[in-house]
Each structure stands twice: as C-alpha cells, then as structure tokens.
Short mmCIF file of C-alpha atoms (C1' of nucleotides) in Angstrom, two decimals:
data_model
loop_
_atom_site.label_atom_id
_atom_site.label_comp_id
_atom_site.label_asym_id
_atom_site.label_seq_id
_atom_site.Cartn_x
_atom_site.Cartn_y
_atom_site.Cartn_z
CA UNK A 1259 24.25 10.02 -8.75
CA UNK A 1260 24.70 6.26 -8.83
CA UNK A 1261 24.83 3.57 -6.18
CA UNK A 1262 28.57 3.46 -6.62
CA UNK A 1263 28.78 6.86 -4.95
CA UNK A 1264 27.20 5.53 -1.78
CA UNK A 1265 30.13 3.61 -0.32
CA UNK A 1266 28.33 0.33 -0.58
CA UNK A 1267 30.09 -3.03 -0.53
CA UNK A 1268 31.03 -4.53 -3.89
CA UNK A 1269 28.79 -7.50 -3.05
CA UNK A 1270 25.82 -5.16 -2.74
CA UNK A 1271 26.70 -3.24 -5.88
CA UNK A 1272 26.95 -6.47 -7.84
CA UNK A 1273 23.52 -7.49 -6.60
CA UNK A 1274 22.13 -4.07 -7.49
CA UNK A 1275 23.56 -4.20 -10.98
CA UNK A 1276 22.20 -7.69 -11.45
CA UNK A 1277 18.71 -6.40 -10.70
CA UNK A 1278 19.16 -3.47 -13.05
CA UNK A 1279 18.99 -0.66 -10.53
CA UNK A 1280 21.51 2.07 -11.15
CA UNK A 1281 20.53 5.28 -9.50
CA UNK A 1282 19.31 5.60 -5.94
CA UNK A 1283 15.99 7.25 -5.21
CA UNK A 1284 15.96 10.39 -3.04
CA UNK A 1285 15.29 8.51 0.16
CA UNK A 1286 18.05 6.07 -0.64
CA UNK A 1287 20.50 8.88 -1.34
CA UNK A 1288 19.63 10.54 1.93
CA UNK A 1289 19.16 7.59 4.23
CA UNK A 1290 21.89 5.16 3.24
CA UNK A 1291 24.85 7.28 4.43
CA UNK A 1292 23.24 7.84 7.83
CA UNK A 1293 22.39 4.20 8.32
CA UNK A 1294 25.90 3.16 7.32
CA UNK A 1295 27.12 5.68 9.85
CA UNK A 1296 25.16 3.83 12.56
CA UNK A 1297 22.85 6.76 13.13
CA UNK A 1298 19.24 6.45 14.19
CA UNK A 1299 16.90 7.49 11.42
CA UNK A 1300 13.45 8.97 11.19
CA UNK A 1301 12.24 8.45 7.64
CA UNK A 1302 9.07 10.14 6.50
CA UNK A 1303 8.28 8.20 3.39
CA UNK A 1304 5.79 5.75 2.06
CA UNK A 1305 6.46 2.61 0.11
CA UNK A 1306 7.10 3.23 -3.53
CA UNK A 1307 9.78 5.74 -2.72
CA UNK A 1308 12.42 3.04 -2.55
CA UNK A 1309 12.20 2.95 1.21
CA UNK A 1310 12.74 -0.78 1.57
CA UNK A 1311 16.07 -0.74 -0.25
CA UNK A 1312 16.97 2.42 1.66
CA UNK A 1313 17.20 0.39 4.84
CA UNK A 1314 17.85 -3.11 3.44
CA UNK A 1315 21.10 -2.19 1.69
CA UNK A 1316 22.91 -0.39 4.52
CA UNK A 1317 21.52 -2.81 7.05
CA UNK A 1318 23.00 -5.76 5.18
CA UNK A 1319 26.28 -3.93 4.98
CA UNK A 1320 26.42 -3.17 8.69
CA UNK A 1321 25.51 -6.72 9.62
CA UNK A 1322 28.09 -8.10 7.24
CA UNK A 1323 30.83 -5.91 8.66
CA UNK A 1324 29.92 -6.52 12.26
CA UNK A 1325 29.55 -10.23 11.83
CA UNK A 1326 31.72 -12.14 14.30
CA UNK A 1327 34.64 -13.60 12.39
CA UNK A 1328 34.90 -16.60 14.63
CA UNK A 1329 31.28 -17.59 14.36
CA UNK A 1330 30.39 -19.66 17.42
CA UNK A 1331 29.26 -23.17 16.67
CA UNK A 1332 25.78 -22.49 18.00
CA UNK A 1333 23.03 -20.87 15.93
CA UNK A 1334 23.67 -17.28 15.05
CA UNK A 1335 21.79 -14.65 16.97
CA UNK A 1336 19.13 -12.35 15.62
CA UNK A 1337 20.98 -9.11 15.05
CA UNK A 1338 18.30 -7.18 13.24
CA UNK A 1339 14.53 -7.06 13.60
CA UNK A 1340 12.17 -5.49 11.09
CA UNK A 1341 8.57 -5.00 12.15
CA UNK A 1342 5.96 -4.42 9.49
CA UNK A 1343 2.16 -4.29 9.59
CA UNK A 1344 0.99 -6.75 6.96
CA UNK A 1345 2.06 -10.23 6.01
CA UNK A 1346 2.49 -9.33 2.37
CA UNK A 1347 4.84 -6.51 3.28
CA UNK A 1348 6.85 -8.85 5.46
CA UNK A 1349 7.21 -11.28 2.58
CA UNK A 1350 8.16 -8.47 0.24
CA UNK A 1351 10.86 -7.20 2.56
CA UNK A 1352 12.14 -10.76 2.84
CA UNK A 1353 12.43 -10.86 -0.94
CA UNK A 1354 14.33 -7.62 -0.85
CA UNK A 1355 16.85 -9.11 1.58
CA UNK A 1356 17.17 -12.20 -0.61
CA UNK A 1357 17.86 -10.05 -3.68
CA UNK A 1358 20.30 -7.55 -2.26
CA UNK A 1359 21.95 -10.04 0.06
CA UNK A 1360 22.53 -12.69 -2.58
CA UNK A 1361 26.30 -12.29 -2.43
CA UNK A 1362 26.58 -12.08 1.35
CA UNK A 1363 26.54 -14.89 3.85
CA UNK A 1364 23.75 -13.48 5.96
CA UNK A 1365 20.49 -15.24 6.71
CA UNK A 1366 17.06 -13.80 6.99
CA UNK A 1367 13.79 -15.29 8.18
CA UNK A 1368 10.25 -14.01 7.74
CA UNK A 1369 7.65 -14.77 10.37
CA UNK A 1370 3.94 -13.93 10.20
CA UNK A 1371 0.60 -15.42 11.10
CA UNK A 1372 -1.88 -17.36 9.08
CA UNK A 1373 0.52 -20.15 8.22
CA UNK A 1374 2.08 -22.99 10.14
CA UNK A 1375 4.66 -21.78 12.60
CA UNK A 1376 6.89 -24.82 12.23
CA UNK A 1377 8.98 -23.72 9.26
CA UNK A 1378 9.42 -20.36 10.97
CA UNK A 1379 10.47 -22.00 14.22
CA UNK A 1380 12.89 -24.17 12.29
CA UNK A 1381 14.43 -21.12 10.67
CA UNK A 1382 14.86 -19.54 14.10
CA UNK A 1383 16.45 -22.73 15.44
CA UNK A 1384 18.93 -22.78 12.58
CA UNK A 1385 19.72 -19.18 13.39
CA UNK A 1386 19.14 -15.99 11.43
CA UNK A 1387 20.83 -12.62 11.25
CA UNK A 1388 17.74 -10.75 10.11
CA UNK A 1389 14.24 -11.33 11.37
CA UNK A 1390 11.32 -9.79 9.48
CA UNK A 1391 8.03 -10.07 11.31
CA UNK A 1392 4.46 -8.99 11.77
CA UNK A 1393 3.81 -8.20 15.43
CA UNK A 1394 1.30 -10.89 16.36
CA UNK A 1395 3.29 -13.92 15.33
CA UNK A 1396 6.49 -12.41 16.67
CA UNK A 1397 5.01 -12.04 20.14
CA UNK A 1398 3.55 -15.51 19.83
CA UNK A 1399 6.95 -17.01 19.08
CA UNK A 1400 8.64 -14.87 21.73
CA UNK A 1401 6.20 -16.21 24.30
CA UNK A 1402 6.98 -19.72 23.20
CA UNK A 1403 10.64 -19.01 23.76
CA UNK A 1404 11.81 -19.27 20.18
CA UNK A 1405 13.09 -15.72 19.73
CA UNK A 1406 16.03 -14.20 21.52
CA UNK A 1407 16.55 -10.52 20.86
CA UNK A 1408 19.37 -9.88 23.33
CA UNK A 1409 21.99 -9.65 20.63
CA UNK A 1410 19.98 -7.26 18.49
CA UNK A 1411 21.94 -4.48 16.82
CA UNK A 1412 19.45 -2.83 14.47
CA UNK A 1413 15.72 -2.38 14.90
CA UNK A 1414 13.47 -1.21 12.04
CA UNK A 1415 9.88 -0.12 12.49
CA UNK A 1416 8.26 0.07 9.08
CA UNK A 1417 4.97 1.85 8.26
CA UNK A 1418 4.64 3.09 11.81
CA UNK A 1419 1.48 5.08 11.16
CA UNK A 1420 -0.20 2.08 9.66
CA UNK A 1421 0.93 0.01 12.63
CA UNK A 1422 -0.90 2.34 14.95
CA UNK A 1423 -3.95 2.44 12.70
CA UNK A 1424 -4.11 -1.29 12.92
CA UNK A 1425 -3.93 -1.33 16.68
CA UNK A 1426 -0.40 -2.64 17.00
CA UNK A 1427 0.69 -0.04 19.52
CA UNK A 1428 0.39 -2.43 22.45
CA UNK A 1429 2.31 -5.13 20.63
CA UNK A 1430 5.06 -2.65 19.89
CA UNK A 1431 5.14 -1.59 23.53
CA UNK A 1432 5.58 -5.20 24.54
CA UNK A 1433 8.40 -5.80 22.10
CA UNK A 1434 10.43 -2.65 22.80
CA UNK A 1435 11.57 -3.58 26.33
CA UNK A 1436 12.96 -6.84 24.96
CA UNK A 1437 15.44 -4.98 22.76
CA UNK A 1438 18.88 -3.92 23.96
CA UNK A 1439 19.06 -0.23 24.84
CA UNK A 1440 22.27 0.00 22.93
CA UNK A 1441 21.13 -0.38 19.35
CA UNK A 1442 20.49 1.42 16.09
CA UNK A 1443 16.86 2.18 15.30
CA UNK A 1444 15.21 3.11 12.04
CA UNK A 1445 11.69 4.44 12.07
CA UNK A 1446 9.59 4.87 8.94
CA UNK A 1447 6.19 6.43 8.60
CA UNK A 1448 4.24 7.97 5.75
CA UNK A 1449 2.78 10.61 8.05
CA UNK A 1450 3.93 12.26 11.25
CA UNK A 1451 0.99 13.15 13.46
CA UNK A 1452 1.76 13.83 17.15
CA UNK A 1453 1.12 10.27 18.32
CA UNK A 1454 3.57 8.91 15.78
CA UNK A 1455 6.11 11.58 16.71
CA UNK A 1456 5.80 10.52 20.35
CA UNK A 1457 6.35 6.91 19.44
CA UNK A 1458 9.36 7.88 17.36
CA UNK A 1459 10.77 9.92 20.25
CA UNK A 1460 10.44 6.92 22.55
CA UNK A 1461 12.36 4.68 20.16
CA UNK A 1462 14.99 6.86 18.53
CA UNK A 1463 18.06 8.47 19.99
CA UNK A 1464 19.35 11.62 18.38
CA UNK A 1465 17.90 10.64 15.01
CA UNK A 1466 18.66 12.05 11.61
CA UNK A 1467 15.47 12.99 9.85
CA UNK A 1468 14.88 12.25 6.20
CA UNK A 1469 11.71 13.20 4.40
CA UNK A 1470 10.65 12.59 0.84
CA UNK A 1471 7.54 13.35 -1.15
CA UNK A 1472 4.58 13.73 1.14
CA UNK A 1473 1.75 11.32 0.54
CA UNK A 1474 -0.36 13.54 -1.62
CA UNK A 1475 2.31 14.37 -4.16
CA UNK A 1476 2.76 10.84 -5.47
CA UNK A 1477 -0.64 11.39 -7.02
CA UNK A 1478 1.00 13.77 -9.46
CA UNK A 1479 2.96 11.05 -11.18
CA UNK A 1480 -0.03 8.91 -12.04
CA UNK A 1481 -2.46 9.92 -14.73
CA UNK A 1482 -5.93 9.84 -13.35
CA UNK A 1483 -9.47 9.83 -14.69
CA UNK A 1484 -12.89 9.28 -13.24
CA UNK A 1485 -16.07 7.86 -14.71
CA UNK A 1486 -19.30 9.26 -13.35
CA UNK A 1487 -21.58 6.29 -13.44
CA UNK A 1488 -24.58 4.54 -11.94
CA UNK A 1489 -23.64 1.97 -9.37
CA UNK A 1490 -25.48 -0.75 -11.28
CA UNK A 1491 -23.50 -0.01 -14.44
CA UNK A 1492 -20.12 -0.53 -12.81
CA UNK A 1493 -19.87 -4.21 -13.74
CA UNK A 1494 -20.50 -3.37 -17.40
CA UNK A 1495 -18.11 -0.48 -17.38
CA UNK A 1496 -15.40 -2.65 -15.90
CA UNK A 1497 -15.82 -5.10 -18.76
CA UNK A 1498 -15.72 -2.26 -21.24
CA UNK A 1499 -12.60 -0.82 -19.74
CA UNK A 1500 -10.89 -4.20 -19.57
CA UNK A 1501 -11.67 -4.91 -23.20
CA UNK A 1502 -8.80 -2.55 -23.95
CA UNK A 1503 -5.62 -4.64 -24.13
CA UNK A 1504 -3.58 -1.65 -22.99
CA UNK A 1505 -4.73 -2.58 -19.55
CA UNK A 1506 -2.17 -5.33 -19.32
CA UNK A 1507 -1.93 -5.82 -15.59
CA UNK A 1508 -4.71 -4.30 -13.58
CA UNK A 1509 -5.31 -3.97 -9.88
CA UNK A 1510 -9.01 -3.42 -9.12
CA UNK A 1511 -9.97 -2.12 -5.69
CA UNK A 1512 -13.28 -2.78 -4.01
CA UNK A 1513 -14.53 -1.57 -0.67
CA UNK A 1514 -15.37 -4.96 0.81
CA UNK A 1515 -14.01 -8.48 0.81
CA UNK A 1516 -17.30 -9.77 -0.47
CA UNK A 1517 -17.26 -7.23 -3.26
CA UNK A 1518 -13.77 -8.32 -4.27
CA UNK A 1519 -14.95 -11.92 -4.55
CA UNK A 1520 -18.01 -10.95 -6.56
CA UNK A 1521 -16.11 -8.84 -9.06
CA UNK A 1522 -13.40 -11.47 -9.52
CA UNK A 1523 -16.00 -14.15 -10.01
CA UNK A 1524 -17.91 -12.06 -12.52
CA UNK A 1525 -14.77 -11.32 -14.52
CA UNK A 1526 -13.80 -14.96 -14.53
CA UNK A 1527 -17.24 -15.85 -15.84
CA UNK A 1528 -16.54 -13.46 -18.71
CA UNK A 1529 -13.28 -15.14 -19.57
CA UNK A 1530 -11.02 -12.55 -18.00
CA UNK A 1531 -8.33 -14.10 -15.87
CA UNK A 1532 -8.94 -12.58 -12.47
CA UNK A 1533 -8.35 -13.45 -8.84
CA UNK A 1534 -9.37 -11.85 -5.57
CA UNK A 1535 -7.16 -11.06 -2.60
CA UNK A 1536 -8.46 -10.04 0.81
CA UNK A 1537 -8.18 -10.81 4.49
CA UNK A 1538 -10.77 -13.56 4.53
CA UNK A 1539 -8.69 -15.70 2.23
CA UNK A 1540 -6.23 -18.16 3.65
CA UNK A 1541 -2.69 -16.91 3.74
CA UNK A 1542 -1.75 -19.49 1.14
CA UNK A 1543 -4.47 -18.28 -1.19
CA UNK A 1544 -3.35 -14.69 -0.65
CA UNK A 1545 0.21 -15.48 -1.54
CA UNK A 1546 -0.81 -17.57 -4.50
CA UNK A 1547 -3.04 -14.83 -5.85
CA UNK A 1548 -0.31 -12.24 -5.48
CA UNK A 1549 2.26 -14.53 -7.02
CA UNK A 1550 0.07 -15.31 -10.02
CA UNK A 1551 -0.52 -11.62 -10.50
CA UNK A 1552 3.14 -10.73 -10.28
CA UNK A 1553 4.11 -13.49 -12.69
CA UNK A 1554 1.54 -12.29 -15.20
CA UNK A 1555 -0.58 -15.41 -15.07
CA UNK A 1556 -3.44 -13.36 -13.72
CA UNK A 1557 -4.26 -10.19 -15.61
CA UNK A 1558 -6.62 -8.71 -13.04
CA UNK A 1559 -6.23 -8.79 -9.30
CA UNK A 1560 -9.30 -7.66 -7.38
CA UNK A 1561 -8.34 -6.49 -3.93
CA UNK A 1562 -9.53 -4.84 -0.78
CA UNK A 1563 -7.35 -2.21 0.82
CA UNK A 1564 -5.19 -5.04 2.02
CA UNK A 1565 -3.29 -4.33 -1.17
CA UNK A 1566 -3.59 -0.55 -1.03
CA UNK A 1567 -0.25 0.06 0.61
CA UNK A 1568 3.13 -1.23 -0.13
CA UNK A 1569 2.31 -4.00 -2.52
CA UNK A 1570 4.87 -3.72 -5.26
CA UNK A 1571 4.06 -5.20 -8.65
CA UNK A 1572 6.31 -4.45 -11.59
CA UNK A 1573 4.60 -3.25 -14.72
CA UNK A 1574 1.29 -2.67 -13.09
CA UNK A 1575 -0.28 -0.69 -15.89
CA UNK A 1576 -3.57 0.38 -14.33
CA UNK A 1577 -5.31 0.75 -11.02
CA UNK A 1578 -9.10 0.74 -11.12
CA UNK A 1579 -11.04 2.09 -8.18
CA UNK A 1580 -14.20 0.09 -8.69
CA UNK A 1581 -15.39 1.73 -5.52
CA UNK A 1582 -13.94 4.90 -4.11
CA UNK A 1583 -12.41 4.76 -0.65
CA UNK A 1584 -13.92 7.01 1.98
CA UNK A 1585 -10.50 7.85 3.34
CA UNK A 1586 -8.93 10.13 0.73
CA UNK A 1587 -5.44 9.04 1.80
CA UNK A 1588 -6.34 5.51 0.82
CA UNK A 1589 -6.95 6.70 -2.73
CA UNK A 1590 -3.44 8.05 -2.88
CA UNK A 1591 -2.01 4.81 -1.55
CA UNK A 1592 -4.05 2.78 -4.00
CA UNK A 1593 -3.03 4.68 -7.10
CA UNK A 1594 0.54 4.70 -5.85
CA UNK A 1595 0.62 1.00 -6.77
CA UNK A 1596 1.03 2.04 -10.41
CA UNK A 1597 3.41 4.38 -12.15
CA UNK A 1598 6.27 3.10 -10.05
CA UNK A 1599 9.94 3.33 -10.85
CA UNK A 1600 9.35 5.81 -13.62
CA UNK A 1601 6.93 3.57 -15.48
CA UNK A 1602 3.76 4.97 -16.92
CA UNK A 1603 0.73 4.32 -14.84
CA UNK A 1604 -2.88 5.22 -14.86
CA UNK A 1605 -5.66 5.20 -12.32
CA UNK A 1606 -9.32 4.94 -13.32
CA UNK A 1607 -12.04 5.52 -10.78
CA UNK A 1608 -15.72 4.63 -10.95
CA UNK A 1609 -17.77 7.19 -9.06
CA UNK A 1610 -21.47 6.70 -8.46
CA UNK A 1611 -23.85 9.24 -6.99
CA UNK A 1612 -23.20 8.08 -3.46
CA UNK A 1613 -19.47 8.45 -3.82
CA UNK A 1614 -19.36 12.05 -4.96
CA UNK A 1615 -18.46 13.27 -1.52
CA UNK A 1616 -15.49 10.93 -1.42
CA UNK A 1617 -14.38 12.18 -4.81
CA UNK A 1618 -14.49 15.71 -3.56
CA UNK A 1619 -12.45 14.83 -0.51
CA UNK A 1620 -9.91 13.10 -2.71
CA UNK A 1621 -9.61 16.07 -5.03
CA UNK A 1622 -9.15 18.36 -2.08
CA UNK A 1623 -6.39 16.17 -0.69
CA UNK A 1624 -4.47 15.92 -3.93
CA UNK A 1625 -5.34 19.52 -4.68
CA UNK A 1626 -6.41 18.94 -8.22
CA UNK A 1627 -9.38 17.95 -10.26
CA UNK A 1628 -9.51 14.50 -11.72
CA UNK A 1629 -10.41 14.44 -15.37
CA UNK A 1630 -13.91 13.18 -16.03
CA UNK A 1631 -14.36 10.69 -18.86
CA UNK A 1632 -17.67 11.55 -20.40
CA UNK A 1633 -17.49 9.65 -23.65
CA UNK A 1634 -18.03 6.17 -22.34
CA UNK A 1635 -21.06 3.99 -22.88
CA UNK A 1636 -22.40 4.31 -19.39
CA UNK A 1637 -21.86 7.97 -18.77
CA UNK A 1638 -24.38 9.07 -16.25
CA UNK A 1639 -25.37 12.62 -16.81
CA UNK A 1640 -27.33 12.61 -13.60
CA UNK A 1641 -24.11 12.14 -11.71
CA UNK A 1642 -22.77 15.62 -11.96
CA UNK A 1643 -19.05 16.26 -12.04
CA UNK A 1644 -17.57 17.34 -8.78
CA UNK A 1645 -15.80 20.67 -8.63
CA UNK A 1646 -12.66 20.92 -6.63
CA UNK A 1647 -13.79 23.89 -4.64
CA UNK A 1648 -17.13 23.10 -3.27
CA UNK A 1649 -18.79 23.19 0.07
CA UNK A 1650 -16.87 21.42 2.75
CA UNK A 1651 -18.34 18.02 2.96
CA UNK A 1652 -16.27 16.53 5.69
CA UNK A 1653 -14.86 18.16 8.69
CA UNK A 1654 -11.14 17.68 8.28
CA UNK A 1655 -10.41 16.35 11.75
CA UNK A 1656 -13.79 16.77 13.31
CA UNK A 1657 -14.88 14.95 16.42
CA UNK A 1658 -15.92 11.43 15.63
CA UNK A 1659 -19.49 10.39 15.87
CA UNK A 1660 -21.07 13.46 14.43
CA UNK A 1661 -22.04 13.44 10.79
CA UNK A 1662 -20.71 16.48 9.02
CA UNK A 1663 -23.26 18.93 7.78
CA UNK A 1664 -23.68 18.80 4.06
CA UNK A 1665 -24.02 21.79 1.86
CA UNK A 1666 -22.76 24.19 4.41
CA UNK A 1667 -19.57 26.02 5.04
CA UNK A 1668 -17.73 27.84 2.33
CA UNK A 1669 -14.70 26.68 0.50
CA UNK A 1670 -11.75 26.95 2.78
CA UNK A 1671 -10.19 29.84 1.00
CA UNK A 1672 -8.54 29.55 -2.35
CA UNK A 1673 -9.02 30.58 -5.89
CA UNK A 1674 -11.92 30.22 -8.19
CA UNK A 1675 -13.40 27.05 -9.50
CA UNK A 1676 -12.65 25.41 -12.74
CA UNK A 1677 -15.23 23.04 -14.01
CA UNK A 1678 -14.34 19.47 -13.23
CA UNK A 1679 -14.83 18.43 -16.81
CA UNK A 1680 -11.61 20.07 -17.60
CA UNK A 1681 -10.72 22.32 -20.43
CA UNK A 1682 -9.62 21.56 -23.91
CA UNK A 1683 -9.12 18.20 -25.46
CA UNK A 1684 -8.40 16.48 -22.24
CA UNK A 1685 -11.77 15.02 -21.56
CA UNK A 1686 -12.33 13.79 -25.06
CA UNK A 1687 -9.31 11.59 -24.83
CA UNK A 1688 -9.88 7.96 -24.03
CA UNK A 1689 -9.27 7.31 -20.40
CA UNK A 1690 -7.55 4.03 -20.90
CA UNK A 1691 -4.62 5.28 -22.90
CA UNK A 1692 -1.92 6.52 -20.55
CA UNK A 1693 -0.40 9.07 -22.88
CA UNK A 1694 -1.25 9.50 -26.52
CA UNK A 1695 -3.11 7.02 -28.72
CA UNK A 1696 -6.30 8.88 -29.32
CA UNK A 1697 -7.78 6.08 -31.32
CA UNK A 1698 -7.01 3.21 -29.05
CA UNK A 1699 -10.35 3.29 -27.39
CA UNK A 1700 -11.87 -0.09 -26.98
CA UNK A 1701 -14.73 -1.38 -28.99
CA UNK A 1702 -17.07 -1.14 -26.11
CA UNK A 1703 -19.33 -4.00 -25.45
CA UNK A 1704 -22.77 -2.55 -25.43
CA UNK A 1705 -24.93 -2.75 -22.36
CA UNK A 1706 -27.23 -5.20 -24.00
CA UNK A 1707 -24.50 -7.57 -25.04
CA UNK A 1708 -22.66 -8.30 -21.90
CA UNK A 1709 -23.87 -9.61 -18.64
CA UNK A 1710 -22.78 -7.80 -15.55
CA UNK A 1711 -19.55 -8.69 -13.86
CA UNK A 1712 -21.26 -8.52 -10.57
CA UNK A 1713 -24.35 -6.86 -9.27
CA UNK A 1714 -23.27 -4.47 -6.62
CA UNK A 1715 -26.51 -2.94 -5.71
CA UNK A 1716 -30.01 -2.21 -6.64
CA UNK A 1717 -30.84 0.53 -9.07
CA UNK A 1718 -31.61 3.65 -7.19
CA UNK A 1719 -33.30 6.77 -8.41
CA UNK A 1720 -30.91 9.62 -8.33
CA UNK A 1721 -33.19 11.93 -6.50
CA UNK A 1722 -32.99 9.54 -3.61
CA UNK A 1723 -29.28 9.67 -3.34
CA UNK A 1724 -27.78 12.24 -1.13
CA UNK A 1725 -24.44 12.97 -2.59
CA UNK A 1726 -23.50 15.65 -0.15
CA UNK A 1727 -24.14 13.48 2.83
CA UNK A 1728 -21.43 11.41 4.25
CA UNK A 1729 -22.31 8.49 6.36
CA UNK A 1730 -21.82 8.63 10.03
CA UNK A 1731 -18.59 7.22 11.18
CA UNK A 1732 -17.93 6.15 14.68
"C1'" DA B 1484 -18.82 0.55 7.79
"C1'" DA B 1485 -14.41 -1.83 6.19
"C1'" DA B 1486 -10.00 -3.36 6.47
"C1'" DA B 1487 -5.63 -5.51 8.68
"C1'" DA B 1488 -3.39 -8.82 12.52
"C1'" DA B 1489 -2.05 -14.52 16.85
"C1'" DC B 1490 -4.01 -19.04 18.18
#
DNA sequence: AAAAAAC
C-alpha cells in the first residue's frame, strides 16, 4: 500500500514524495480514512508509529477543503487545536505541519512556555488555521484574550496518558468547555487505563478506534544488551562504549538532571562532543541542544526522561541507558527512540547492583531476557545476571506507599527459566555492533588510562547492596 | 525520588 491509495490531495502527496515517504505505517493506513471522513478517532498508539503524520495529513486536507473561499479580511480563525504534553513535542508537530503543508496555504502556530510570548501572540494576531500548544501557555494566552476557539473544527489530544501523568487533567478540563460542541476530535494515547478511557468518552462522539503495536512490542525491533557493572565504573564503560565509531549518534539517558549535566561535562572533557538536555535548562538551550544533535553537530545527547518519549531523531544509532529507569514502561519509551522507520537501532543498558530489580521489571514487561555483555573491561561478576522468571519484586499495581516485599512470591506462572546470559554465541558478540561485525569491538581504553566521565557515586561493597529491594515510592 | 509544565 502507498500513500497514493489513501485519497490524499496531490499537494500532500507531493510533499510526502519530497520527504521520501512512500508507504503509510499501520496507524496511518487505519486512521487517515476515518479522519478524512470527519469521524472522531480513538488512537491507541505511541509516537514512533507514525502517529503524528496520521493526524497531520488528513487534518491539513480537511482544513484545506473547508477553508472559506472568500476569506474575510480579518485574521483567520483557529480551526484546529492540537494539545501535547511537552514543548519539544509541540515543536516537532509544528515541523510536521510545515513539512506536509508546504504546498497548501494554511498557517500553523506553535505556542508553549519557557520562551517569550510575544512572537506567539503576534502569530495569533496574524491569524492561524492550526494551533499547536502545551496546556499551560495556551491557558495563559486564553486568559489574556489572545486565543479564540469558537471557530474550531478539529481538536487533537496527543499523548493523553502522558498528559494525565503530568497533571494536565485540570488544564484539559478548563479548555474543553471553550471548544464548540460541534467538532471533530482525535484522541491519542499509548495506553488505555480506565481514567484515560473516561476522558476519551467525555471528549469523543461515536469514535472509530484504531490500535497499533502495544507499548511493549516496540522493544522487539530494537536490539538490546545490558552490561552488569559497578556504579563507579559506569563513566569508564561509557567512554569505552563510545570509543566505537559505530555509535554515530547516541542518546544517553540518566535518571536525574544533575546526572545528565555531569555525564555531558565528563564526556566533553574527554573530547567527545556531547550536550545535555533536561528541564532545568532554558528553553532556548533545550532547543539548541536538540537541534545540534539532530543536525549531527553533537554526537552524544545526554538526557533525562524529558527526551524519553516522542523525540524523533533520524539515524539515531544507539540509546544508552546510563541509569535504568524505575518505571519499566520508560525503558520501552527510551529505546523506542532508536530503530525507527526501519533503521537498525540498538539499546545498551548499564545495570549496577542497585538496579537489578528494575532490570527484572523491564524484562518482565517486554517478556524477554536482555542479552548480557560479559566480555567488557568492567564486567562485574558480583552483579549477577537477572533471570526473567524470578521472584516478584514489585507488586504490579500495588497500593502506593508500601514497599514491596523482596524475595517472596513465586513467579506469576509461566514456563521455566533460561539463564539470562543467553545461549550460544549471542553473548560473546560485541554489544556495540547492531548486527554482524564480530570484530568491530572497540579497542577499549583500560581503566587505568582514562579518567572517569563523571563520578556518580561512591564505591559500595556488594554485600551492602540490596538488589531485591525496591525503594519506597509514595 | 525524578521528571515534565505558566508567569
């Protein structure tokens, strides 16, 4: 199937061909006809599935066709609103409109916080057909009287589950009554728990439902490996791993903003072009860092989970989990940044003794064992591999505030346990080569030669660590 | 405990 089969306008097809896209992804195949047909849509999909184009293309087409022929002399009204949780996603969606709408005479504006509102207000004054916004700044500008949504035709709520996670539910509730009842609504979410379903029910009318690849299955497309390692060796291992030129464009995830800064600084000190991106940076610095990374100026971007979802970088060869996330879903989102659009991608994770429980949760979620690399310079034999079927370490949806009991509770049914080290030649293969290339392993810098990228903690005797224990969350 | 988002 090609885009030509989707009844899209020639202007859109030309733009698509210019960008090199030929065949629609599953969500595009399913969603575009419904949206063109003015139906409400419930899309269960995460970014990376082609979701943005799935609504951008038909939305542009509908707006183009419904555009008043005798355009009044005043500024054009906002006819479509797209709400999205993070500023970077808003910008990215704006770029998508610019690309696909290049041959149409429609305007779009992107509004979000952290930057001066004046250019955004100016864009609204001039008039825009499409408004892409994060909730806070949108409400801000609505309150100041700069946004009129009375002529709205199409409303898109993107990443609804993330919106709720981030506490945007009240903002959404304030915006909804400002929209005309008579409208088309598109609702996208990666997951569909009851609260999200309720929100969807309150927004959509007689929706068509479209679902593609549940979150956990994207993990199957990305080759994954894990290094069992001491926490204090992570800076050295990162240098070793990055000494392999196959890691052309690398996104490194840390758990904290401070950690992201430290790692980026340490890499820079070692002559590796790296930048950090996180929520404590100014919006300008965030955009600059992302831009430099996308353009290839920066080889390594060190990020918090700000960049875990949605950020779309072409030719991202590797994701490195310098620290494992405690939410297993976050792991899936992180590694989903690579291996996109059919490209090869690889995810490398550094797991210290304290993170074993997280690794186990991750393996349970993706329902497979992650290959352990045991031939690297810093292999820590005291950090035992983590079998897929082990004792339940976290209560799946347990009541908050109570630390789960370690070491108790049997495996929740299921077949026997393979050793995590994997069978056959798999584990002897270098972790940094996505497919073949047995001999491409880097000349590792030895521990004595290189200074650490960043000290992330004090050495800790292993018998003090409590791998089975997960920290209290409340 | 961390992260994101309005001023």
